[in-house]
Amino acid sequence: MRKGFQISVEGDFDAAHCIRDYHGACSRLHGHTWRVRSIYRYEGALGSDGITLDLKVLKQALHEVLAHFDHQFLNELLDERNITAEYL
């Protein structure tokens, strides 16, 4: 049996979107505060310090990704898809 470790970090961003071909209020432009959880899984031995990866590194990586989406109109940014919570 393999031992594994899992840690996660969370962040959020604000963005607008509309759901195309939807018959309801969400077909109109509206915004959300999107909450994102990033999960890091590691299989192997812990380092001598007892950690797999410094949480500061994970938090910074997530922050950089979310900054790309913050205060954007997601339909323009990701125009190849219908922007739903499932897709995003």
mmCIF file of C-alpha atoms in Angstrom:
data_model
loop_
_atom_site.group_PDB
_atom_site.id
_atom_site.type_symbol
_atom_site.label_atom_id
_atom_site.label_comp_id
_atom_site.label_asym_id
_atom_site.label_seq_id
_atom_site.Cartn_x
_atom_site.Cartn_y
_atom_site.Cartn_z
ATOM 1 C CA MET A 1 0.000 0.000 0.000
ATOM 2 C CA ARG A 2 1.360 3.400 -0.994
ATOM 3 C CA LYS A 3 1.311 6.232 1.454
ATOM 4 C CA GLY A 4 0.215 9.565 0.165
ATOM 5 C CA PHE A 5 -0.293 13.074 1.359
ATOM 6 C CA GLN A 6 -2.755 15.723 0.350
ATOM 7 C CA ILE A 7 -2.861 19.425 1.128
ATOM 8 C CA SER A 8 -5.074 22.116 -0.303
ATOM 9 C CA VAL A 9 -5.221 25.877 -0.607
ATOM 10 C CA GLU A 10 -8.180 28.089 -1.417
ATOM 11 C CA GLY A 11 -8.653 31.428 -3.083
ATOM 12 C CA ASP A 12 -11.310 33.431 -4.834
ATOM 13 C CA PHE A 13 -11.850 35.824 -7.697
ATOM 14 C CA ASP A 14 -14.672 38.014 -8.949
ATOM 15 C CA ALA A 15 -15.848 37.708 -12.535
ATOM 16 C CA ALA A 16 -18.902 38.074 -14.744
ATOM 17 C CA HIS A 17 -20.450 35.687 -17.232
ATOM 18 C CA CYS A 18 -23.700 34.712 -18.899
ATOM 19 C CA ILE A 19 -24.910 31.255 -19.827
ATOM 20 C CA ARG A 20 -25.648 31.012 -23.533
ATOM 21 C CA ASP A 21 -28.728 29.095 -24.721
ATOM 22 C CA TYR A 22 -30.138 29.062 -21.197
ATOM 23 C CA HIS A 23 -33.760 30.062 -20.664
ATOM 24 C CA GLY A 24 -33.676 31.994 -17.427
ATOM 25 C CA ALA A 25 -32.099 34.888 -15.569
ATOM 26 C CA CYS A 26 -28.586 33.429 -15.853
ATOM 27 C CA SER A 27 -28.668 34.016 -19.612
ATOM 28 C CA ARG A 28 -28.113 37.703 -18.798
ATOM 29 C CA LEU A 29 -24.802 39.173 -17.710
ATOM 30 C CA HIS A 30 -24.201 38.659 -13.991
ATOM 31 C CA GLY A 31 -21.272 38.202 -11.639
ATOM 32 C CA HIS A 32 -20.032 35.894 -8.924
ATOM 33 C CA THR A 33 -17.329 35.588 -6.389
ATOM 34 C CA TRP A 34 -15.860 32.255 -7.426
ATOM 35 C CA ARG A 35 -14.234 30.151 -4.674
ATOM 36 C CA VAL A 36 -11.512 27.757 -5.825
ATOM 37 C CA ARG A 37 -9.822 24.929 -3.960
ATOM 38 C CA SER A 38 -6.572 23.551 -5.340
ATOM 39 C CA ILE A 39 -5.571 20.122 -4.086
ATOM 40 C CA TYR A 40 -1.969 18.954 -4.137
ATOM 41 C CA ARG A 41 -1.386 15.230 -3.827
ATOM 42 C CA TYR A 42 1.999 13.760 -3.136
ATOM 43 C CA GLU A 43 3.045 10.136 -2.985
ATOM 44 C CA GLY A 44 6.375 9.525 -1.401
ATOM 45 C CA ALA A 45 8.308 10.242 1.739
ATOM 46 C CA LEU A 46 8.086 13.530 3.557
ATOM 47 C CA GLY A 47 11.161 15.724 3.562
ATOM 48 C CA SER A 48 13.354 15.975 6.633
ATOM 49 C CA ASP A 49 11.271 18.997 7.664
ATOM 50 C CA GLY A 50 8.066 16.940 7.601
ATOM 51 C CA ILE A 51 6.465 18.690 4.609
ATOM 52 C CA THR A 52 5.951 17.864 0.948
ATOM 53 C CA LEU A 53 5.817 21.408 -0.402
ATOM 54 C CA ASP A 54 5.770 24.789 1.301
ATOM 55 C CA LEU A 55 2.198 26.116 1.478
ATOM 56 C CA LYS A 56 3.508 29.546 0.482
ATOM 57 C CA VAL A 57 4.495 28.084 -2.883
ATOM 58 C CA LEU A 58 1.036 26.555 -3.423
ATOM 59 C CA LYS A 59 -0.748 29.745 -2.363
ATOM 60 C CA GLN A 60 1.367 31.846 -4.730
ATOM 61 C CA ALA A 61 0.748 29.471 -7.642
ATOM 62 C CA LEU A 62 -3.017 29.559 -7.064
ATOM 63 C CA HIS A 63 -2.957 33.356 -6.712
ATOM 64 C CA GLU A 64 -1.208 33.677 -10.085
ATOM 65 C CA VAL A 65 -3.795 31.484 -11.810
ATOM 66 C CA LEU A 66 -6.772 33.257 -10.231
ATOM 67 C CA ALA A 67 -5.363 36.705 -11.066
ATOM 68 C CA HIS A 68 -5.858 35.798 -14.744
ATOM 69 C CA PHE A 69 -9.623 35.445 -14.167
ATOM 70 C CA ASP A 70 -10.199 38.243 -11.639
ATOM 71 C CA HIS A 71 -12.553 41.002 -12.800
ATOM 72 C CA GLN A 72 -12.912 39.526 -16.276
ATOM 73 C CA PHE A 73 -15.881 38.825 -18.507
ATOM 74 C CA LEU A 74 -15.391 35.079 -18.699
ATOM 75 C CA ASN A 75 -17.373 34.637 -21.919
ATOM 76 C CA GLU A 76 -14.785 36.784 -23.712
ATOM 77 C CA LEU A 77 -11.816 35.257 -21.924
ATOM 78 C CA LEU A 78 -12.928 31.646 -22.513
ATOM 79 C CA ASP A 79 -15.094 32.099 -25.583
ATOM 80 C CA GLU A 80 -14.863 28.511 -26.804
ATOM 81 C CA ARG A 81 -17.197 27.211 -24.084
ATOM 82 C CA ASN A 82 -20.392 28.008 -22.280
ATOM 83 C CA ILE A 83 -19.164 29.346 -18.932
ATOM 84 C CA THR A 84 -20.851 27.262 -16.252
ATOM 85 C CA ALA A 85 -19.620 26.381 -12.769
ATOM 86 C CA GLU A 86 -19.035 22.834 -14.011
ATOM 87 C CA TYR A 87 -16.807 23.984 -16.864
ATOM 88 C CA LEU A 88 -14.917 26.597 -14.935
#
